[in-house]
Amino acid sequence: PYTAQLPLNLTGTVTFTARVSDDLGNVVSSTPQVVTVSQGAGPSVIFSILPGNAVQLGEDVTLRAAPTQGDAALTQVEFFANGSSLGVVAAPGPYNLTFTTAAIGALDITARVTDAAGNVGVSGVQVLTVSQGTPPTVTLAATPTSVEAGRAVQLNASVVNGTRNVAQVEFF
């Protein structure tokens, strides 16, 4: 067999092919082979959301990352909400970031750790739900629960206020 050893100094993917020619001028090429080049074991990261995954509008939320170093020293952790950067925390940590919730809804939170070799590790997604106060609860009762056509049924909604007063109750 014919062999070659080629140094690979850049990260990414490299595609190689071998080309053979014979003494009659025939030329053939091999099937391409793809090699992925990294800078060694990369970092990884997990994080927690304090005070939890459900908060009120205007409440402060702290994200605490726990990155694990690969073959190179850690340089930073960046936090994201729905793909937009919330901020960067530089090494050596602690890797905590506090922000104030500004809108009602669900936020997909992730953390991305980078090491000195340029390797990146990305956490799984955690969903942070931001609401405006604790919503009320409602229990519905119908009397009677069985009725002939043309008769009336009485609906009773038992409502417990959340952090705000109930503005309206509708029946459907």
mmCIF file of C-alpha atoms in Angstrom:
data_model
loop_
_atom_site.group_PDB
_atom_site.id
_atom_site.type_symbol
_atom_site.label_atom_id
_atom_site.label_comp_id
_atom_site.label_asym_id
_atom_site.label_seq_id
_atom_site.Cartn_x
_atom_site.Cartn_y
_atom_site.Cartn_z
ATOM 1 C CA PRO A 1 0.000 0.000 0.000
ATOM 2 C CA TYR A 2 0.984 3.617 -0.506
ATOM 3 C CA THR A 3 0.774 5.900 2.543
ATOM 4 C CA ALA A 4 1.147 9.538 3.415
ATOM 5 C CA GLN A 5 1.035 11.315 6.746
ATOM 6 C CA LEU A 6 -0.204 14.891 6.565
ATOM 7 C CA PRO A 7 -0.185 17.291 9.536
ATOM 8 C CA LEU A 8 -3.552 18.893 10.225
ATOM 9 C CA ASN A 9 -3.244 22.237 12.007
ATOM 10 C CA LEU A 10 -6.599 23.839 11.238
ATOM 11 C CA THR A 11 -9.872 22.800 12.853
ATOM 12 C CA GLY A 12 -12.882 21.873 10.764
ATOM 13 C CA THR A 13 -13.419 19.257 8.076
ATOM 14 C CA VAL A 14 -10.916 18.247 5.418
ATOM 15 C CA THR A 15 -11.716 16.122 2.363
ATOM 16 C CA PHE A 16 -8.999 13.884 0.931
ATOM 17 C CA THR A 17 -8.810 11.908 -2.303
ATOM 18 C CA ALA A 18 -6.060 9.752 -3.779
ATOM 19 C CA ARG A 19 -5.289 9.935 -7.482
ATOM 20 C CA VAL A 20 -3.370 7.192 -9.249
ATOM 21 C CA SER A 21 -1.864 7.298 -12.712
ATOM 22 C CA ASP A 22 -0.145 4.441 -14.521
ATOM 23 C CA ASP A 23 2.636 4.392 -17.133
ATOM 24 C CA LEU A 24 0.060 4.409 -19.963
ATOM 25 C CA GLY A 25 -1.484 7.714 -18.739
ATOM 26 C CA ASN A 26 -4.620 6.251 -17.156
ATOM 27 C CA VAL A 27 -5.777 8.309 -14.141
ATOM 28 C CA VAL A 28 -8.310 7.245 -11.464
ATOM 29 C CA SER A 29 -9.398 8.879 -8.215
ATOM 30 C CA SER A 30 -10.562 7.338 -4.969
ATOM 31 C CA THR A 31 -13.833 7.999 -3.225
ATOM 32 C CA PRO A 32 -13.411 11.138 -1.081
ATOM 33 C CA GLN A 33 -12.733 10.648 2.625
ATOM 34 C CA VAL A 34 -13.794 13.344 5.108
ATOM 35 C CA VAL A 35 -11.744 13.900 8.262
ATOM 36 C CA THR A 36 -12.960 16.128 11.118
ATOM 37 C CA VAL A 37 -10.153 17.992 12.900
ATOM 38 C CA SER A 38 -10.610 19.344 16.447
ATOM 39 C CA GLN A 39 -8.276 20.808 19.036
ATOM 40 C CA GLY A 40 -8.724 17.855 21.360
ATOM 41 C CA ALA A 41 -11.529 17.216 23.809
ATOM 42 C CA GLY A 42 -13.787 20.233 23.982
ATOM 43 C CA PRO A 43 -15.578 21.711 26.962
ATOM 44 C CA SER A 44 -19.135 21.007 28.047
ATOM 45 C CA VAL A 45 -21.598 22.959 30.165
ATOM 46 C CA ILE A 46 -24.749 22.498 32.208
ATOM 47 C CA PHE A 47 -26.588 25.262 34.057
ATOM 48 C CA SER A 48 -29.364 25.977 36.514
ATOM 49 C CA ILE A 49 -31.989 28.709 36.686
ATOM 50 C CA LEU A 50 -32.609 30.401 40.032
ATOM 51 C CA PRO A 51 -35.158 30.791 41.552
ATOM 52 C CA GLY A 52 -36.623 28.182 39.145
ATOM 53 C CA ASN A 53 -38.115 27.671 35.684
ATOM 54 C CA ALA A 54 -41.246 29.761 36.383
ATOM 55 C CA VAL A 55 -40.934 33.413 37.425
ATOM 56 C CA GLN A 56 -42.916 36.629 37.485
ATOM 57 C CA LEU A 57 -42.507 39.536 35.086
ATOM 58 C CA GLY A 58 -39.840 41.930 36.400
ATOM 59 C CA GLU A 59 -38.240 39.280 38.616
ATOM 60 C CA ASP A 60 -34.475 38.806 38.700
ATOM 61 C CA VAL A 61 -33.245 35.466 37.366
ATOM 62 C CA THR A 62 -29.756 34.087 37.955
ATOM 63 C CA LEU A 63 -28.210 31.601 35.546
ATOM 64 C CA ARG A 64 -25.432 29.478 37.075
ATOM 65 C CA ALA A 65 -23.242 27.512 34.690
ATOM 66 C CA ALA A 66 -21.067 24.558 35.628
ATOM 67 C CA PRO A 67 -18.675 24.129 32.687
ATOM 68 C CA THR A 68 -16.323 21.179 32.369
ATOM 69 C CA GLN A 69 -12.919 21.794 30.861
ATOM 70 C CA GLY A 70 -11.684 19.666 27.974
ATOM 71 C CA ASP A 71 -8.035 19.665 26.846
ATOM 72 C CA ALA A 72 -7.753 23.469 26.853
ATOM 73 C CA ALA A 73 -8.448 26.118 29.504
ATOM 74 C CA LEU A 74 -11.913 27.668 29.612
ATOM 75 C CA THR A 75 -12.208 31.278 28.421
ATOM 76 C CA GLN A 76 -15.891 32.195 28.765
ATOM 77 C CA VAL A 77 -19.506 31.164 29.150
ATOM 78 C CA GLU A 78 -22.210 32.979 27.196
ATOM 79 C CA PHE A 79 -25.907 32.696 28.002
ATOM 80 C CA PHE A 80 -28.712 32.951 25.432
ATOM 81 C CA ALA A 81 -32.492 33.480 25.526
ATOM 82 C CA ASN A 82 -34.307 32.480 22.331
ATOM 83 C CA GLY A 83 -30.979 32.675 20.475
ATOM 84 C CA SER A 84 -30.088 36.210 21.605
ATOM 85 C CA SER A 85 -27.131 36.762 23.915
ATOM 86 C CA LEU A 86 -27.951 37.688 27.499
ATOM 87 C CA GLY A 87 -24.290 38.255 28.318
ATOM 88 C CA VAL A 88 -20.809 36.777 28.591
ATOM 89 C CA VAL A 89 -18.988 35.751 31.776
ATOM 90 C CA ALA A 90 -15.207 35.517 31.386
ATOM 91 C CA ALA A 91 -12.961 32.927 33.009
ATOM 92 C CA PRO A 92 -12.139 32.069 35.718
ATOM 93 C CA GLY A 93 -15.749 32.337 36.891
ATOM 94 C CA PRO A 94 -17.916 31.856 38.838
ATOM 95 C CA TYR A 95 -20.063 31.623 35.721
ATOM 96 C CA ASN A 96 -23.210 33.372 36.963
ATOM 97 C CA LEU A 97 -25.347 35.892 35.101
ATOM 98 C CA THR A 98 -28.334 37.764 36.536
ATOM 99 C CA PHE A 99 -30.959 39.483 34.401
ATOM 100 C CA THR A 100 -34.434 40.921 34.940
ATOM 101 C CA THR A 101 -37.334 39.406 33.020
ATOM 102 C CA ALA A 102 -38.841 41.999 30.677
ATOM 103 C CA ALA A 103 -41.605 40.185 28.792
ATOM 104 C CA ILE A 104 -44.297 37.590 29.416
ATOM 105 C CA GLY A 105 -43.851 34.233 27.685
ATOM 106 C CA ALA A 106 -41.473 31.311 27.361
ATOM 107 C CA LEU A 107 -37.723 31.745 26.946
ATOM 108 C CA ASP A 108 -35.480 28.957 25.617
ATOM 109 C CA ILE A 109 -32.321 29.393 27.708
ATOM 110 C CA THR A 110 -28.951 27.879 26.703
ATOM 111 C CA ALA A 111 -25.331 28.277 27.762
ATOM 112 C CA ARG A 112 -22.282 28.112 25.482
ATOM 113 C CA VAL A 113 -18.776 27.541 26.829
ATOM 114 C CA THR A 114 -15.625 28.333 24.836
ATOM 115 C CA ASP A 115 -12.066 27.200 25.549
ATOM 116 C CA ALA A 116 -8.667 28.639 24.619
ATOM 117 C CA ALA A 117 -8.424 26.343 21.580
ATOM 118 C CA GLY A 118 -11.693 27.700 20.177
ATOM 119 C CA ASN A 119 -13.715 24.586 20.985
ATOM 120 C CA VAL A 120 -17.325 25.235 21.954
ATOM 121 C CA GLY A 121 -19.733 23.247 24.093
ATOM 122 C CA VAL A 122 -23.462 24.041 24.157
ATOM 123 C CA SER A 123 -25.875 23.051 26.903
ATOM 124 C CA GLY A 124 -29.301 21.601 26.433
ATOM 125 C CA VAL A 125 -32.279 23.967 26.386
ATOM 126 C CA GLN A 126 -34.148 24.877 29.555
ATOM 127 C CA VAL A 127 -37.457 26.708 29.259
ATOM 128 C CA LEU A 128 -38.031 29.700 31.531
ATOM 129 C CA THR A 129 -41.704 30.701 31.783
ATOM 130 C CA VAL A 130 -42.381 34.343 32.637
ATOM 131 C CA SER A 131 -45.902 35.232 33.764
ATOM 132 C CA GLN A 132 -47.564 38.311 35.145
ATOM 133 C CA GLY A 133 -48.491 37.254 38.646
ATOM 134 C CA THR A 134 -50.016 33.985 39.706
ATOM 135 C CA PRO A 135 -53.071 33.288 37.542
ATOM 136 C CA PRO A 136 -56.431 32.540 39.147
ATOM 137 C CA THR A 137 -57.787 29.001 39.325
ATOM 138 C CA VAL A 138 -61.292 27.961 38.335
ATOM 139 C CA THR A 139 -63.472 24.907 39.004
ATOM 140 C CA LEU A 140 -66.715 24.458 37.067
ATOM 141 C CA ALA A 141 -69.803 22.616 38.317
ATOM 142 C CA ALA A 142 -72.996 21.931 36.346
ATOM 143 C CA THR A 143 -76.370 21.284 38.024
ATOM 144 C CA PRO A 144 -77.901 18.967 36.994
ATOM 145 C CA THR A 145 -75.313 16.947 35.074
ATOM 146 C CA SER A 146 -77.995 15.222 32.998
ATOM 147 C CA VAL A 147 -80.912 17.190 31.512
ATOM 148 C CA GLU A 148 -83.609 16.819 28.851
ATOM 149 C CA ALA A 149 -83.476 18.965 25.725
ATOM 150 C CA GLY A 150 -85.134 22.355 26.243
ATOM 151 C CA ARG A 151 -84.334 22.465 29.976
ATOM 152 C CA ALA A 152 -81.787 24.758 31.637
ATOM 153 C CA VAL A 153 -78.580 23.819 33.369
ATOM 154 C CA GLN A 154 -76.940 25.998 35.999
ATOM 155 C CA LEU A 155 -73.174 26.541 35.730
ATOM 156 C CA ASN A 156 -71.235 27.595 38.801
ATOM 157 C CA ALA A 157 -67.632 28.748 38.481
ATOM 158 C CA SER A 158 -65.662 28.690 41.702
ATOM 159 C CA VAL A 159 -62.747 31.104 41.272
ATOM 160 C CA VAL A 160 -59.729 31.641 43.520
ATOM 161 C CA ASN A 161 -57.800 34.844 42.905
ATOM 162 C CA GLY A 162 -54.115 34.657 42.080
ATOM 163 C CA THR A 163 -51.946 37.687 42.728
ATOM 164 C CA ARG A 164 -54.456 39.884 40.857
ATOM 165 C CA ASN A 165 -58.241 40.282 41.053
ATOM 166 C CA VAL A 166 -60.422 38.380 38.585
ATOM 167 C CA ALA A 167 -61.552 40.713 35.778
ATOM 168 C CA GLN A 168 -64.081 38.480 34.001
ATOM 169 C CA VAL A 169 -65.583 34.987 33.962
ATOM 170 C CA GLU A 170 -67.078 33.599 30.740
ATOM 171 C CA PHE A 171 -68.963 30.386 30.060
ATOM 172 C CA PHE A 172 -68.689 28.478 26.791
#
